[in-house]
mmCIF file of C-alpha atoms in Angstrom:
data_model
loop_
_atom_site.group_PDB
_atom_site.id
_atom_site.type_symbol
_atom_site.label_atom_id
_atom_site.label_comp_id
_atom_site.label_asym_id
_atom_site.label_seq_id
_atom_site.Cartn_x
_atom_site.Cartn_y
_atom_site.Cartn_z
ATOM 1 C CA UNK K 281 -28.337 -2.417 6.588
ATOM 2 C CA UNK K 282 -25.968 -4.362 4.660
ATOM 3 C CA UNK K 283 -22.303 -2.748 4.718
ATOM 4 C CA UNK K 284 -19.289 -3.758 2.268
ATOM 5 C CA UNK K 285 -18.968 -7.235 2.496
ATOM 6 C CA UNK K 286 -15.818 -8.703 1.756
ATOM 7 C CA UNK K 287 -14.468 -12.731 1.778
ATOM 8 C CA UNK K 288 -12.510 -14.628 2.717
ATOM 9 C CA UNK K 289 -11.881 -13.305 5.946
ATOM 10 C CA UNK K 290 -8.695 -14.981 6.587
ATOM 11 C CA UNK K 291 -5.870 -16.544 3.945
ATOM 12 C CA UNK K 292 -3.009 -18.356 3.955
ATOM 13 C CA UNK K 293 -0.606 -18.574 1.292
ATOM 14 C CA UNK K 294 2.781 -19.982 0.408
ATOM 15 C CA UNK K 295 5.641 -17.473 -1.484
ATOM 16 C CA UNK K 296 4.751 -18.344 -5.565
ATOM 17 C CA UNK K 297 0.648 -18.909 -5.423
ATOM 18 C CA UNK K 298 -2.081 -16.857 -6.094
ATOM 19 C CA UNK K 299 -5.115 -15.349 -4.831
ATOM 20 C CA UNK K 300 -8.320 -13.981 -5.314
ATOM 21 C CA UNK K 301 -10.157 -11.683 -3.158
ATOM 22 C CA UNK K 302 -13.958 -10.807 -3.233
ATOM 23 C CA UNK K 303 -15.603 -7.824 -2.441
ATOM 24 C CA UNK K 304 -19.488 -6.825 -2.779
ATOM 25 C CA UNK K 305 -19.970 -2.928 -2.371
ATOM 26 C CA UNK K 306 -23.001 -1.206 -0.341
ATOM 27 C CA UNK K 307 -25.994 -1.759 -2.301
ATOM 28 C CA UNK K 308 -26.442 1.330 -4.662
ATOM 29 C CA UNK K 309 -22.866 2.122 -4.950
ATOM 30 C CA UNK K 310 -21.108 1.936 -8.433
ATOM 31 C CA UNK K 311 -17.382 2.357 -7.278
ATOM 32 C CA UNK K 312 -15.253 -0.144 -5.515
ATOM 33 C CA UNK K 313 -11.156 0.566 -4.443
ATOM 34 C CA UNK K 314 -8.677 -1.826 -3.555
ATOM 35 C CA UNK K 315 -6.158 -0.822 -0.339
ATOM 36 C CA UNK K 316 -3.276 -2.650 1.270
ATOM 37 C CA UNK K 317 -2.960 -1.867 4.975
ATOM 38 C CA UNK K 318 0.531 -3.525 6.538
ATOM 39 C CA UNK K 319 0.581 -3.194 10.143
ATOM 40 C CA UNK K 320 1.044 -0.301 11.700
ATOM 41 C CA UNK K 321 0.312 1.944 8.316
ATOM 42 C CA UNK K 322 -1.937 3.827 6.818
ATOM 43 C CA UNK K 323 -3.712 2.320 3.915
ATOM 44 C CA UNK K 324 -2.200 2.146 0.916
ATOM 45 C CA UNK K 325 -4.292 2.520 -2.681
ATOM 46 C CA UNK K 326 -3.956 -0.563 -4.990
ATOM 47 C CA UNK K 327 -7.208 0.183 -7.468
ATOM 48 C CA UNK K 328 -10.149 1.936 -8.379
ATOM 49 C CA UNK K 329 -13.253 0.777 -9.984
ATOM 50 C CA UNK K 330 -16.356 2.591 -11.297
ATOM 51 C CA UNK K 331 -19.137 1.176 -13.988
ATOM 52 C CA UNK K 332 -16.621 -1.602 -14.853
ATOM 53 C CA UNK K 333 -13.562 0.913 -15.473
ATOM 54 C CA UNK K 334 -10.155 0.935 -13.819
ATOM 55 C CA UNK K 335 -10.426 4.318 -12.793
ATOM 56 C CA UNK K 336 -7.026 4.356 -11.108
ATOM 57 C CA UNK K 337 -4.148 2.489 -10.166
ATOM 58 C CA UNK K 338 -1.554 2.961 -7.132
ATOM 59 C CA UNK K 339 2.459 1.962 -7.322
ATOM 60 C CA UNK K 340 1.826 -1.583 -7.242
ATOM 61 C CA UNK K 341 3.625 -4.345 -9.573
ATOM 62 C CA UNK K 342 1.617 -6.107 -12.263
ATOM 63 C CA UNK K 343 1.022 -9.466 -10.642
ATOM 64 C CA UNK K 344 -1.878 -7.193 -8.898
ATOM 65 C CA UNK K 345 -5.089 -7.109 -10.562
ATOM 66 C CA UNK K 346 -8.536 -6.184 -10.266
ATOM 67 C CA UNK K 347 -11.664 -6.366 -11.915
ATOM 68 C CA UNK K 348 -15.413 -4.996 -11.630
ATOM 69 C CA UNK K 349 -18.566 -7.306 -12.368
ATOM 70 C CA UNK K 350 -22.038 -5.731 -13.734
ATOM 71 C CA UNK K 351 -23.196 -5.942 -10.220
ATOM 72 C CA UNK K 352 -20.514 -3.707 -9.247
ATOM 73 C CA UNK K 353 -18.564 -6.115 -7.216
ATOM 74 C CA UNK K 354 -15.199 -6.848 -7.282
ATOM 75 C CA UNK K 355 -12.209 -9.476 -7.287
ATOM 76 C CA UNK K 356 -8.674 -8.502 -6.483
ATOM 77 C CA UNK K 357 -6.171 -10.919 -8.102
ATOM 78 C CA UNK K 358 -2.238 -11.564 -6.906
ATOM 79 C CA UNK K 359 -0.030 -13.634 -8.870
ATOM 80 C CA UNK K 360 3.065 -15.074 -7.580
ATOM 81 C CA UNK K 361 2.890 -14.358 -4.211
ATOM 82 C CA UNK K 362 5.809 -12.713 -2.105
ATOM 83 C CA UNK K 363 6.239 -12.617 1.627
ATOM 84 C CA UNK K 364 6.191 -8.687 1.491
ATOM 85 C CA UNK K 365 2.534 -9.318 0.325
ATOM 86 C CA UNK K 366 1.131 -10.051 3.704
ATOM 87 C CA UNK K 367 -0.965 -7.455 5.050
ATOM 88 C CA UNK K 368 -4.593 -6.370 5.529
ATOM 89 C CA UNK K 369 -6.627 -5.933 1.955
ATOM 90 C CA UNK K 370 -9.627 -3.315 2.717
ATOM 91 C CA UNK K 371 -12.291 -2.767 0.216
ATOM 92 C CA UNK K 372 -14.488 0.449 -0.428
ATOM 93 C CA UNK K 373 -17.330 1.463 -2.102
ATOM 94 C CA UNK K 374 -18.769 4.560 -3.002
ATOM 95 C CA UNK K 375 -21.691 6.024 -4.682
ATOM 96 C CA UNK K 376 -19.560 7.216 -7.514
ATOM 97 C CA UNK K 377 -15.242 7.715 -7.687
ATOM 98 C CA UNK K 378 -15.925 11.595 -5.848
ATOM 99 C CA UNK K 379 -17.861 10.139 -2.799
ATOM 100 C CA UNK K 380 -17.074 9.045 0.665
ATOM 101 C CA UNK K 381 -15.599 5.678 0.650
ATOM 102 C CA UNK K 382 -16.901 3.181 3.359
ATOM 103 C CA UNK K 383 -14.979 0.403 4.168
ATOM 104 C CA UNK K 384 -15.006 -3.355 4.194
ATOM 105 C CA UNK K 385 -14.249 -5.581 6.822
ATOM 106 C CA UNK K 386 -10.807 -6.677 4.982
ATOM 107 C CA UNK K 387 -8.660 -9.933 4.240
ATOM 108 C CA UNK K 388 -6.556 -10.661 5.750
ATOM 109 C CA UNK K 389 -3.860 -12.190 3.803
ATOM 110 C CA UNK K 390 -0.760 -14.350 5.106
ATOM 111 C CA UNK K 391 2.328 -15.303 2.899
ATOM 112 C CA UNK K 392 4.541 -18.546 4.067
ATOM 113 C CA UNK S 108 1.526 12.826 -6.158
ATOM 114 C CA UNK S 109 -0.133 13.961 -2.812
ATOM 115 C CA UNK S 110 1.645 13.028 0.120
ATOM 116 C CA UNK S 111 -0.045 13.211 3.731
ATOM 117 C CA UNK S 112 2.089 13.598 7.300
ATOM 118 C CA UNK S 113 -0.028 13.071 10.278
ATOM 119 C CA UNK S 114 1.573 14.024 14.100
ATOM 120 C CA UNK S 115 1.674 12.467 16.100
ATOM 121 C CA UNK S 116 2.065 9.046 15.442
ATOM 122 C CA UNK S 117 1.258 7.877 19.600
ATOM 123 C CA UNK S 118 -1.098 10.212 21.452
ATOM 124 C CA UNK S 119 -1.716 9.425 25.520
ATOM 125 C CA UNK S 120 -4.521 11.467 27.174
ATOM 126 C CA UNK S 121 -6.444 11.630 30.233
ATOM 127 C CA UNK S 122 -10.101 10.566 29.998
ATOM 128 C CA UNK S 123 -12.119 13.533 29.581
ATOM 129 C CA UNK S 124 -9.325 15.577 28.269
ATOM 130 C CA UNK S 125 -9.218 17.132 24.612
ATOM 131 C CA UNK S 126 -7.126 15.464 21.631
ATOM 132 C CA UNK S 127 -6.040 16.982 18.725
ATOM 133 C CA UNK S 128 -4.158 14.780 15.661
ATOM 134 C CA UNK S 129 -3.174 16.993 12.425
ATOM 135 C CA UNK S 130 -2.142 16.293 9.179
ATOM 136 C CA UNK S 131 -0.634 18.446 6.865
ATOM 137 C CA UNK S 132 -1.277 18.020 2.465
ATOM 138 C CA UNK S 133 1.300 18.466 -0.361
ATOM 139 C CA UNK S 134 -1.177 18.986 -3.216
ATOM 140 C CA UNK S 135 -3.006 22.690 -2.756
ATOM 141 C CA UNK S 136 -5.764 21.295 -5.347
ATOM 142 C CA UNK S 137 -7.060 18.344 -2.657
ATOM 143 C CA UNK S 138 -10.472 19.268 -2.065
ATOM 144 C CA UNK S 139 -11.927 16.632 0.242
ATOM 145 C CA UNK S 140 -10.318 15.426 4.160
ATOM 146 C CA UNK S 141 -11.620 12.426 5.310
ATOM 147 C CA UNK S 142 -11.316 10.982 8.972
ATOM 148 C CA UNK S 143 -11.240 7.228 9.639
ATOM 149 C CA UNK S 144 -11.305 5.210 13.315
ATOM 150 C CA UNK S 145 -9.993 1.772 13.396
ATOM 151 C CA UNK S 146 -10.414 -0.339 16.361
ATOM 152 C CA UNK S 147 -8.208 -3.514 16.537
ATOM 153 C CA UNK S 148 -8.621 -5.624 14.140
ATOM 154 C CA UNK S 149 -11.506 -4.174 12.706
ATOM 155 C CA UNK S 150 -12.206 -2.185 9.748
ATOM 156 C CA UNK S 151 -12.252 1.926 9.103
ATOM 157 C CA UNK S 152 -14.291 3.461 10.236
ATOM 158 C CA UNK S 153 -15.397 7.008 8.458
ATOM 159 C CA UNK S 154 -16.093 9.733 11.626
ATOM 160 C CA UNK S 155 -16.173 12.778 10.088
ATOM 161 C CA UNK S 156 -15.064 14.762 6.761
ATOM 162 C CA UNK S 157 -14.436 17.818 5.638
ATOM 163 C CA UNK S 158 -14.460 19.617 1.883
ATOM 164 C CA UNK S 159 -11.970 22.306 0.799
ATOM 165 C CA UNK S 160 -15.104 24.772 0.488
ATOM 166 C CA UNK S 161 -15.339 24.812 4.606
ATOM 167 C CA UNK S 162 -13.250 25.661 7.117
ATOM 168 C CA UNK S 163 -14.756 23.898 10.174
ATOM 169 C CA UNK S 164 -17.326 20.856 10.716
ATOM 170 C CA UNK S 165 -18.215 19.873 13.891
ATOM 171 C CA UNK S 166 -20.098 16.902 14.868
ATOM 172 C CA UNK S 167 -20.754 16.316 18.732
ATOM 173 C CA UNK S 168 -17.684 15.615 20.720
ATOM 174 C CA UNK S 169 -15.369 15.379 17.387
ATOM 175 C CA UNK S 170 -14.887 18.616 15.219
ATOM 176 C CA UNK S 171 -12.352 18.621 12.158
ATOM 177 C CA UNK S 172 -10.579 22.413 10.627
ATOM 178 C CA UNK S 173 -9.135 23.364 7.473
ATOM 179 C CA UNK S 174 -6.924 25.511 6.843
ATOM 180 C CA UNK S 175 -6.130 25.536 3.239
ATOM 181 C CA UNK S 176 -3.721 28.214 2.950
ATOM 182 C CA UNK S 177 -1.246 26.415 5.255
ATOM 183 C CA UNK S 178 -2.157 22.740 3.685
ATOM 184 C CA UNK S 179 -2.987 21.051 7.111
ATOM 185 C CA UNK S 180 -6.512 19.648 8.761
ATOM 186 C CA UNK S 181 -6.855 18.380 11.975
ATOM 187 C CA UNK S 182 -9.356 16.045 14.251
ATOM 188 C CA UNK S 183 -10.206 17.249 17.895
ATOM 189 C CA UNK S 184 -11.478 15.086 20.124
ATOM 190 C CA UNK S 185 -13.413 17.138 23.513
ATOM 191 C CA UNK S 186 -14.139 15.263 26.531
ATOM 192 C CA UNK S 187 -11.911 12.194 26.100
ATOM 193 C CA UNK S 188 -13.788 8.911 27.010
ATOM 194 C CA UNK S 189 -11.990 5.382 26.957
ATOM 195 C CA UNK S 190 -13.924 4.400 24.014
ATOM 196 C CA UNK S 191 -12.424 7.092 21.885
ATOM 197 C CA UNK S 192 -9.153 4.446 22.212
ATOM 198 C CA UNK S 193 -8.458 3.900 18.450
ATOM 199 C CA UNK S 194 -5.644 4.553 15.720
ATOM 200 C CA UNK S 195 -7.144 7.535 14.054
ATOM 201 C CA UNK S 196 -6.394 7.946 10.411
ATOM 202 C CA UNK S 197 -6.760 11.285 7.745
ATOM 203 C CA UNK S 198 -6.587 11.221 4.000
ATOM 204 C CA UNK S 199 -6.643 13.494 1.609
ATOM 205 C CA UNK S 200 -8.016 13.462 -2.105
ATOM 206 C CA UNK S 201 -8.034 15.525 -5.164
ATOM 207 C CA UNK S 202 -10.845 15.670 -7.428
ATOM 208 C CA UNK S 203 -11.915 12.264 -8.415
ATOM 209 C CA UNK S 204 -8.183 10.856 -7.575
ATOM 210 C CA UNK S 205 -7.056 8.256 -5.154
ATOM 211 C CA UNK S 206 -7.200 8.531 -1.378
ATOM 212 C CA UNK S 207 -3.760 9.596 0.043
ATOM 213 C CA UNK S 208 -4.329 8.461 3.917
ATOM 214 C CA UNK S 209 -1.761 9.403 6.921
ATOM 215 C CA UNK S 210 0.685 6.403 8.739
ATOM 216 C CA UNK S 211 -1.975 6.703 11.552
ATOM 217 C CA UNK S 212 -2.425 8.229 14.822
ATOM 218 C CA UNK S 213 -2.376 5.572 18.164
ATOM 219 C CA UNK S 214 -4.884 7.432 20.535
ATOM 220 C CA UNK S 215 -4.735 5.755 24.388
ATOM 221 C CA UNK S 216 -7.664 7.067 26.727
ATOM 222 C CA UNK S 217 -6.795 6.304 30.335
ATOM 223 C CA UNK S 218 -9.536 6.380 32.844
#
C-alpha cells in the first residue's frame, strides 16, 4: 500500500538558491496540494493541483511555484531562497480537489 | 477567507481520562471538518472527519461534533492511553476550496 511519497527528505539551502521539491500522490488520485508547516503551526496552504490545473493558490510570494505532470505528480519550485523559508513542506493527494487529503511524509527544508 | 481557532493550544490529561480539543469556523458555507494526528517528526495523520450534513461521527475511542449553527467542531478523545500523545490538528474547507487547518493542539498522556 503505497502512501504519498515525497523526496528529498531532508535539504539544505543557503539565503538566494533554489529548490525543487517532488511529490508522487497515492496511486489513483488526480489532485496534489502544496503546505508549509513552520514549527509549532498548523499547516499552511501554498497550492492546489488537479488534472494539471492550479486549482488554487494560498498568500504566498511568486518565487513559489508548482506544477502537475500527466502522472499526476508534482514539483514545488522556490526561487531565491529566504531564511523565513525554512519549515516543513507536506504534500497531499486526493481523489479529486473535494476529497480527503492524505498526507506525505514532508521536506524538510533548511535555509543558511 | 476562512479562518480556524483551535483551544487549547497545550492539553495535559491523565491516562484513561477523556480529551476534548475544539475549533471554532468563520465561514458558515464550510462543509467538510477534517482531523489530523501528528507524531514528532512525522507526517499527518487523517483520524477522523466530519461533513456539514452530520452532526456527530464516532469512530471507537475518538468521536468528532458539529455544531453548525454556532461555527465550532470538536475531537473527543475517551479513555486516554499514552499513545494518544500527539499535536492534534482540525481544518476546515469550503466546497472545493483550500484547507484552512488550526495552530494545533499539544495533547500529553501521562501514565
Amino acid at each position: 500500500d503505497a502512501g504519498v511519497t515525497q523526496s528529498p527528505t531532508h535539504l539544505i539551502k543557503t539565503r538566494g538558491q533554489h529548490v525543487t521539491l517532488r511529490c508522487s500522490p497515492i496511486s489513483g488520485h488526480k489532485s496534489v496540494s502544496w503546505y508549509q508547516q513552520v514549527l509549532g503551526q498548523g499547516p499552511q496552504f501554498i497550492f492546489q493541483y488537479y488534472e494539471k490545473e492550479e486549482r488554487g493558490r494560498g498568500n504566498f510570494p511568486d518565487r513559489f511555484s508548482a506544477r502537475q505532470f500527466p502522472n499526476y505528480s508534482s514539483e514545488l519550485n522556490v526561487n531565491a531562497l529566504l531564511l523565513g523559508d525554512s519549515a516543513l513542506y507536506l504534500c497531499a493527494s486526493s481523489l479529486g480537489p473535494g476529497e480527503t487529503q492524505y498526507f506525505g511524509p514532508g521536506t524538510r527544508l533548511l535555509v543558511l | 477567507g476562512e479562518n480556524v481557532e483551535q483551544h487549547p493550544s497545550t492539553l495535559s490529561v491523565q491516562e484513561g481520562d477523556s480529551a476534548v480539543i475544539k475549533c471554532t469556523y468563520s465561514d458558515s458555507a464550510s462543509n467538510y471538518f477534517p482531523w489530523y494526528k501528528q507524531e514528532l517528526g512525522k507526517r499527518p495523520q487523517l483520524i477522523i472527519d466530519i461533513r456539514s450534513n452530520v452532526g456527530e461521527k464516532k469512530d471507537q475511542r475518538i468521536a468528532v461534533t458539529l455544531n453548525k449553527t454556532a461555527k465550532h467542531f470538536s475531537l473527543h478523545i475517551t479513555e486516554t492511553q499514552p499513545e494518544d500523545s500527539a499535536v492534534y490538528f482540525c481544518a476546515a474547507r469550503k466546497g472545493w476550496g483550500k484547507f484552512q487547518f488550526g495552530a494545533g493542539t499539544q495533547v500529553v498522556v501521562t501514565p
